[in-house]
JSON list of C-alpha atoms in Angstrom, two decimals:
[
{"chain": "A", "resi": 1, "resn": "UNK", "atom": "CA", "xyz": [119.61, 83.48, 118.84]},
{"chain": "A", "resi": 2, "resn": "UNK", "atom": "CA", "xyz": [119.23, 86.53, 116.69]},
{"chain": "A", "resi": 3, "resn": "UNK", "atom": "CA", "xyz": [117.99, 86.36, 113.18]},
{"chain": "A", "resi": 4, "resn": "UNK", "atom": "CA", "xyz": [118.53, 89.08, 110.25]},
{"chain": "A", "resi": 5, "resn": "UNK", "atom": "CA", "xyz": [115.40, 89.64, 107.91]},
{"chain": "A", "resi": 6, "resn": "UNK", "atom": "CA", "xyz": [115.09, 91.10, 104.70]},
{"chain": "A", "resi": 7, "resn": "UNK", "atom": "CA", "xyz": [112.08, 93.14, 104.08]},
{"chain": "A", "resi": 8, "resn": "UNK", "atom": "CA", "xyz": [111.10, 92.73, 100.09]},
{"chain": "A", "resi": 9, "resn": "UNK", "atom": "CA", "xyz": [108.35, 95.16, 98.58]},
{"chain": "A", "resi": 10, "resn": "UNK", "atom": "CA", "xyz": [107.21, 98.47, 97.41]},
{"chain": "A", "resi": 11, "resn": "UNK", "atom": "CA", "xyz": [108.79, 101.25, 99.66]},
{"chain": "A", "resi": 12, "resn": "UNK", "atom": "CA", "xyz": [106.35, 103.85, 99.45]},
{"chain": "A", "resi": 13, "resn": "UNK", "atom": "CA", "xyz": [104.08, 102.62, 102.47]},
{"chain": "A", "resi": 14, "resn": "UNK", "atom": "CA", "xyz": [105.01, 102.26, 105.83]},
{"chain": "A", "resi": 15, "resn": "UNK", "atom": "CA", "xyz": [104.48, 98.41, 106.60]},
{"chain": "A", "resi": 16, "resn": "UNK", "atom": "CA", "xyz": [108.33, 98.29, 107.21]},
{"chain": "A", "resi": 17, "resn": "UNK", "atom": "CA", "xyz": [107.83, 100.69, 110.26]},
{"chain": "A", "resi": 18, "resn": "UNK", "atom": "CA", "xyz": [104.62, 98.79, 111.40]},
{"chain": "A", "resi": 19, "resn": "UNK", "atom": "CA", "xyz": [106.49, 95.23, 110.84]},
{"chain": "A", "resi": 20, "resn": "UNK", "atom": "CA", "xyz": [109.38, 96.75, 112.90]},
{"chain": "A", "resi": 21, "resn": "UNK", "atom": "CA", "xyz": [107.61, 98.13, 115.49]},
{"chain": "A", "resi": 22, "resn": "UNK", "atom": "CA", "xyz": [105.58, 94.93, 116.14]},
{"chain": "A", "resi": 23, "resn": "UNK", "atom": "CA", "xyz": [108.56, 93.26, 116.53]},
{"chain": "A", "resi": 24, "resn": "UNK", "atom": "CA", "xyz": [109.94, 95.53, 119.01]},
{"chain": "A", "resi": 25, "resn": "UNK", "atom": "CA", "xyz": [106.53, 95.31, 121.14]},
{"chain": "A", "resi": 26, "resn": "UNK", "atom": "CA", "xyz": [106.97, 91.85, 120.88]},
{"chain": "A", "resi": 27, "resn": "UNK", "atom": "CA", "xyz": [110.94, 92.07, 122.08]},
{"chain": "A", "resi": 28, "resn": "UNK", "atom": "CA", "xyz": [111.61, 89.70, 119.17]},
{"chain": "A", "resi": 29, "resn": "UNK", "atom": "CA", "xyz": [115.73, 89.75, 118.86]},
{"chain": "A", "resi": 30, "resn": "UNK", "atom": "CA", "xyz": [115.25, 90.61, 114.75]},
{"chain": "A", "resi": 31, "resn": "UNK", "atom": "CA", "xyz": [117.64, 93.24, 112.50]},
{"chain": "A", "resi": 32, "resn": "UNK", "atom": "CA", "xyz": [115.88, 94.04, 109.85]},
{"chain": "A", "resi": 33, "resn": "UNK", "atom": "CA", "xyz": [117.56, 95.11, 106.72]},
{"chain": "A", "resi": 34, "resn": "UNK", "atom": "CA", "xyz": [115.98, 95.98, 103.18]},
{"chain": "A", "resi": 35, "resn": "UNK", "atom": "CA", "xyz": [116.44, 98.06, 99.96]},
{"chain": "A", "resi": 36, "resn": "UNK", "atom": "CA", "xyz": [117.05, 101.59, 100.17]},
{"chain": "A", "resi": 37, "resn": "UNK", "atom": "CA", "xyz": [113.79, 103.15, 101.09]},
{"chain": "A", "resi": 38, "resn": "UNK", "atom": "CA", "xyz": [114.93, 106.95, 99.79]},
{"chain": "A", "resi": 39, "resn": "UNK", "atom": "CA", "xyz": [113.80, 106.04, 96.04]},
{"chain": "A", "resi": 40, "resn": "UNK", "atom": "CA", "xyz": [115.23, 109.69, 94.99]},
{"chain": "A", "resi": 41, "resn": "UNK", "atom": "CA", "xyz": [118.94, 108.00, 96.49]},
{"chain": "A", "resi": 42, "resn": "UNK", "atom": "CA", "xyz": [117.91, 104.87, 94.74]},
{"chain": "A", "resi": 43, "resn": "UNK", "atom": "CA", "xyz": [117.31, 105.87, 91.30]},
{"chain": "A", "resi": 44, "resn": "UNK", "atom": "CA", "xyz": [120.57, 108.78, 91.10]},
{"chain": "A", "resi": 45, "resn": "UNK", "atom": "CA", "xyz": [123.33, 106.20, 92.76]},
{"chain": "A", "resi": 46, "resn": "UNK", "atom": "CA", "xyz": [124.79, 105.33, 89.92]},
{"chain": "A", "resi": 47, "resn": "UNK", "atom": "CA", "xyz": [125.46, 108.66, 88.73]},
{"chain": "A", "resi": 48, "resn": "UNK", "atom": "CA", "xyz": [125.97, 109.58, 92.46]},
{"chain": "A", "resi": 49, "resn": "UNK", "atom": "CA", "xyz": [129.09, 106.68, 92.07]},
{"chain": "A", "resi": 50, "resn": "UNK", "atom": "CA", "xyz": [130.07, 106.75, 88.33]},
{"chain": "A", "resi": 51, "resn": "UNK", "atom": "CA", "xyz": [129.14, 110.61, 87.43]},
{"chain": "A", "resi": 52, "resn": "UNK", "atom": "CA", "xyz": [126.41, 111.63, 84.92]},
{"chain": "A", "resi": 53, "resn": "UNK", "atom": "CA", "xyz": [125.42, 109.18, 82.45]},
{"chain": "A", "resi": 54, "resn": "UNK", "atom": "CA", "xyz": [125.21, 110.32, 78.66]},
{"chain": "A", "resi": 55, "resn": "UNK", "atom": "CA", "xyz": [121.25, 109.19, 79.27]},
{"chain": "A", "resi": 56, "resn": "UNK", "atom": "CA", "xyz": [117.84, 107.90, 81.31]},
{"chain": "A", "resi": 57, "resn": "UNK", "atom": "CA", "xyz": [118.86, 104.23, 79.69]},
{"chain": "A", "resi": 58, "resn": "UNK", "atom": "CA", "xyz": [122.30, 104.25, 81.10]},
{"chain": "A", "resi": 59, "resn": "UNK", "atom": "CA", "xyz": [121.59, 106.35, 84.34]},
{"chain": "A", "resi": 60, "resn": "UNK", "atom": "CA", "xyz": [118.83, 103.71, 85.13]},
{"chain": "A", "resi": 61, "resn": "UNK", "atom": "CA", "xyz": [121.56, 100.75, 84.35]},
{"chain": "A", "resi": 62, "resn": "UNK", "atom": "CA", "xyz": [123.86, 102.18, 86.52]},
{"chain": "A", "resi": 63, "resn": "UNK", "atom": "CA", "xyz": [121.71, 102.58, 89.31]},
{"chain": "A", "resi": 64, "resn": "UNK", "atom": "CA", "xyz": [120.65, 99.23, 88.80]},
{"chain": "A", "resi": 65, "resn": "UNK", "atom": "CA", "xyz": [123.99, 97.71, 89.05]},
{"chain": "A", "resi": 66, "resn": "UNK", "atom": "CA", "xyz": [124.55, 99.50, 92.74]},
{"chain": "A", "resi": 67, "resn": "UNK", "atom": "CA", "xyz": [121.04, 98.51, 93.71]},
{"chain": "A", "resi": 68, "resn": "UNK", "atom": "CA", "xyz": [121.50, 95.35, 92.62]},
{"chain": "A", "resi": 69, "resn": "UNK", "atom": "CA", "xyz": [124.87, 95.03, 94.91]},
{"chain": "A", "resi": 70, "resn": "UNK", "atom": "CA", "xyz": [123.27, 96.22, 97.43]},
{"chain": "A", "resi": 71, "resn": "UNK", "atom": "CA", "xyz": [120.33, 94.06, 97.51]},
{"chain": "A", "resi": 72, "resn": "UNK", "atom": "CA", "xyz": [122.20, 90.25, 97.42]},
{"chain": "A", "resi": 73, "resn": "UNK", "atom": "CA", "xyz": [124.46, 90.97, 99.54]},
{"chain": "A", "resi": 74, "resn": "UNK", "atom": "CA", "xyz": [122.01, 92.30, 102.51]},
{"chain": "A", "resi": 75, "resn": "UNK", "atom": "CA", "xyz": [120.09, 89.15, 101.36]},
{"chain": "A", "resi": 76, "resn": "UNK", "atom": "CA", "xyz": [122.62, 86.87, 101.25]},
{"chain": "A", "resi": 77, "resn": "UNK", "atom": "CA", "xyz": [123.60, 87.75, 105.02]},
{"chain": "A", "resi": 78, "resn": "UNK", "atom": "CA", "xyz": [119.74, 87.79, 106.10]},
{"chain": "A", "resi": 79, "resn": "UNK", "atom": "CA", "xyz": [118.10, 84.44, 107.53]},
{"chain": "A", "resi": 80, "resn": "UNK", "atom": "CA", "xyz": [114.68, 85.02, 106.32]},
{"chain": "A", "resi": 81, "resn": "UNK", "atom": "CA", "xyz": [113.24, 87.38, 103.14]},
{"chain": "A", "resi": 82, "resn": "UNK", "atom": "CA", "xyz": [109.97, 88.52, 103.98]},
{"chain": "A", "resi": 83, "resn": "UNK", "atom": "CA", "xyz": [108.65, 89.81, 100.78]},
{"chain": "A", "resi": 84, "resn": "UNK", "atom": "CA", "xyz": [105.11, 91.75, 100.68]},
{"chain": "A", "resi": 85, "resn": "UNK", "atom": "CA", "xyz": [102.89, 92.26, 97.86]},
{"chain": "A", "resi": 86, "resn": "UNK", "atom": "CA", "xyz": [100.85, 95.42, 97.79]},
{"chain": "A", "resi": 87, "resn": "UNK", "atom": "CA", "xyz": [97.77, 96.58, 96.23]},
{"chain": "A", "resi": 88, "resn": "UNK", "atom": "CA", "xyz": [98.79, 99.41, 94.53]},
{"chain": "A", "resi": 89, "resn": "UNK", "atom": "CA", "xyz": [102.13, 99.60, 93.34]},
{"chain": "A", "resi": 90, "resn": "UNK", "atom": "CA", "xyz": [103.71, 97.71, 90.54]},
{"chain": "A", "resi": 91, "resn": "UNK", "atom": "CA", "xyz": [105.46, 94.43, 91.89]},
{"chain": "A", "resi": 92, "resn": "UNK", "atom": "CA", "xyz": [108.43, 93.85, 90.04]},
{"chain": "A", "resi": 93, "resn": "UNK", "atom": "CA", "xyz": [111.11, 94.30, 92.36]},
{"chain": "A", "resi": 94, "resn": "UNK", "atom": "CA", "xyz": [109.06, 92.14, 95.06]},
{"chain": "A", "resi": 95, "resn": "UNK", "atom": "CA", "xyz": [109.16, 89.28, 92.32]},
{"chain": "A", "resi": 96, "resn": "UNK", "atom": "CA", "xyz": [112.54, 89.52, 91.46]},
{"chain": "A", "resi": 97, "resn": "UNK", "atom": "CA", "xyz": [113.80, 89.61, 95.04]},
{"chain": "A", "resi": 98, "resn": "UNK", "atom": "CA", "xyz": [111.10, 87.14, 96.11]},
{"chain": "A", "resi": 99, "resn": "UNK", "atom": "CA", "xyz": [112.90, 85.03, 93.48]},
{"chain": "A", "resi": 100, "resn": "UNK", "atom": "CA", "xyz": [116.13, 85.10, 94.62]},
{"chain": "A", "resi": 101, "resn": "UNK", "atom": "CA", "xyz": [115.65, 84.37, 98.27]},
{"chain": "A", "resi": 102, "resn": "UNK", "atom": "CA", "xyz": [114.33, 80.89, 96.55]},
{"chain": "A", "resi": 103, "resn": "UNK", "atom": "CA", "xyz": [117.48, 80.71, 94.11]},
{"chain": "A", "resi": 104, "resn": "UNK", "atom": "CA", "xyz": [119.92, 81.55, 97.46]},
{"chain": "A", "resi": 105, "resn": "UNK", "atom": "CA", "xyz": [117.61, 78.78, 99.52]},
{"chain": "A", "resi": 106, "resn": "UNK", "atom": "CA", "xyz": [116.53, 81.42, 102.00]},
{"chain": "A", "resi": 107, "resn": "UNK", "atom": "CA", "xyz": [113.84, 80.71, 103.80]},
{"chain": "A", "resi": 108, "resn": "UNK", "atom": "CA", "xyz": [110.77, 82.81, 102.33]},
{"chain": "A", "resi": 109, "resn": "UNK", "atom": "CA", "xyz": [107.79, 84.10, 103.42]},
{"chain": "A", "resi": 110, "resn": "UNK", "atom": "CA", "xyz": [104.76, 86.02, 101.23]},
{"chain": "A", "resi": 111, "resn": "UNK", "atom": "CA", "xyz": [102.47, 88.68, 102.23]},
{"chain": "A", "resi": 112, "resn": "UNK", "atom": "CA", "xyz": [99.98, 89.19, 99.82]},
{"chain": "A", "resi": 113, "resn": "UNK", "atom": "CA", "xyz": [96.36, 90.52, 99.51]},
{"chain": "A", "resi": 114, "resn": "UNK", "atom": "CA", "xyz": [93.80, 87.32, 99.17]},
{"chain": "A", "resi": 115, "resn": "UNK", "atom": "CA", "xyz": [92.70, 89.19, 95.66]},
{"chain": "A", "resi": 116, "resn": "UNK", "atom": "CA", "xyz": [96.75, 88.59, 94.49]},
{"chain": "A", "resi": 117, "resn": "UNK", "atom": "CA", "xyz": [96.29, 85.01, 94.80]},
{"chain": "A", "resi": 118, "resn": "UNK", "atom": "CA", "xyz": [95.97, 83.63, 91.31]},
{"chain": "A", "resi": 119, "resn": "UNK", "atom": "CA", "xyz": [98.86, 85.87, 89.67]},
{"chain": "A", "resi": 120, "resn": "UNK", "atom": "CA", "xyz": [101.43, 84.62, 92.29]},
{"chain": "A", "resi": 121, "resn": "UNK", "atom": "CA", "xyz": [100.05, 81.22, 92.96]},
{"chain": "A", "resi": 122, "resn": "UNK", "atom": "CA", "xyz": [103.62, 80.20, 91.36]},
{"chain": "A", "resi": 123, "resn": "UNK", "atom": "CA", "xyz": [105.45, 82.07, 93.76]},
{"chain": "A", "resi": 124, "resn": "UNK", "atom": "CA", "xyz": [103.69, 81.38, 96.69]},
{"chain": "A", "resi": 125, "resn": "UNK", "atom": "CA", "xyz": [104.38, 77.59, 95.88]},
{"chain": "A", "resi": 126, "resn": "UNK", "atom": "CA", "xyz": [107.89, 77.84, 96.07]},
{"chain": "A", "resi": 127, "resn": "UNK", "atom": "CA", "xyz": [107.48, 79.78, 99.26]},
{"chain": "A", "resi": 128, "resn": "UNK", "atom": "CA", "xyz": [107.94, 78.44, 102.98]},
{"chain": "A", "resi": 129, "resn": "UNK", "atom": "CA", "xyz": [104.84, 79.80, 103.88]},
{"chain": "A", "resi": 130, "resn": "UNK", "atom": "CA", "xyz": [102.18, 82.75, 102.75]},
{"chain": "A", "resi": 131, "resn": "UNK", "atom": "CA", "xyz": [99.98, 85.16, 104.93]},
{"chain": "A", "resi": 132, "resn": "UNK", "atom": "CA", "xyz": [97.68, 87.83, 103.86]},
{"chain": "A", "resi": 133, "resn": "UNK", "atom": "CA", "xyz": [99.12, 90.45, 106.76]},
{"chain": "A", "resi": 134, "resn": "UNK", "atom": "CA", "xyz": [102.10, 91.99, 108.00]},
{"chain": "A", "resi": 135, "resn": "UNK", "atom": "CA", "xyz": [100.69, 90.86, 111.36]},
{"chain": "A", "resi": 136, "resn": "UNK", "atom": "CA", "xyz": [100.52, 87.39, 110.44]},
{"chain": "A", "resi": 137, "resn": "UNK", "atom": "CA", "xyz": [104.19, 87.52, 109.31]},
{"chain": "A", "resi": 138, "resn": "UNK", "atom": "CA", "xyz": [105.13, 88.58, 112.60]},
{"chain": "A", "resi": 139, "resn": "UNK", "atom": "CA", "xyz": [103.36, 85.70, 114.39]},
{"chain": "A", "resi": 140, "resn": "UNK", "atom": "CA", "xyz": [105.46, 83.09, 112.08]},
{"chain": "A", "resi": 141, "resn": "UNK", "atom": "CA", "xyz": [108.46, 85.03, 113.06]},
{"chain": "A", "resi": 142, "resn": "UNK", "atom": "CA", "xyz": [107.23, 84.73, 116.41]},
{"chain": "A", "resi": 143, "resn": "UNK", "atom": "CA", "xyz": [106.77, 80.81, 115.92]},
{"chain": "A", "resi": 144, "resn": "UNK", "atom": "CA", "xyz": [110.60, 80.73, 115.00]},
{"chain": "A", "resi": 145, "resn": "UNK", "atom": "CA", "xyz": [111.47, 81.49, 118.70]},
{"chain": "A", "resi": 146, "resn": "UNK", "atom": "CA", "xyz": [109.16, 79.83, 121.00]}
]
């Protein structure tokens, strides 16, 4: 069995490289798939697409609409969402796709920060399961195939 996971959450740290690579040490047989990590690619491919927009309102909705492509249908064809919750970037994306993968019925895991407990106590409800680390998400994956 091989299973597809979707990696949720800020992409301006490198916990996707350090999830991956523990997986890899661990010879887990996991793709991993996610948003596009190249945020100057991510915010101009909607004009990249379309062509210029007449302004930052419509450039940023037509981004948006390409991201937002992109994004259910990796997630639709992933088995698992894995969605982390930093410390120091906003979280709105995480939410939103965090969100979904419970509106598709994907199975969901959290990783957030003990200190982000109360603000997504919600969210972490409707989850299959929450951790505080990237290394504990990799033992439930772990779980999955023994």
């Amino acid at each position: 069995m091989r299973l597809t996971v979707y990696l949720a959450g800020e992409i301006h740290s490198d916990w996707r490289t350090e999830m991956k690579a523990k997986a890899k040490a661990l010879q887990l047989p996991i793709d991993f798939v996610g948003p596009m990590e190249d945020h100057d690619r991510s915010d101009g491919i909607g004009a990249e697409i379309l062509g210029e927009q007449p302004n930052p309102v419509f450039h940023d909705a037509a981004a948006s609409s390409f991201n937002n492509l992109r994004t259910e249908v990796l997630m639709q064809k992933s088995d698992i969402i894995i969605a982390l919750f930093g410390e120091k970037y906003k979280q709105w994306n995480t939410a939103m796709d965090a969100s979904a993968a419970i509106a598709l019925g994907k199975p969901l895991i959290l990783i957030r920060p003990e200190e982000l407990h109360h603000p997504l106590k919600e969210l972490s409800s409707k989850a299959n399961t929450t951790v505080l680390t990237v290394n504990q998400a990799i033992k439930a994956l772990a779980y999955i195939f023994e």
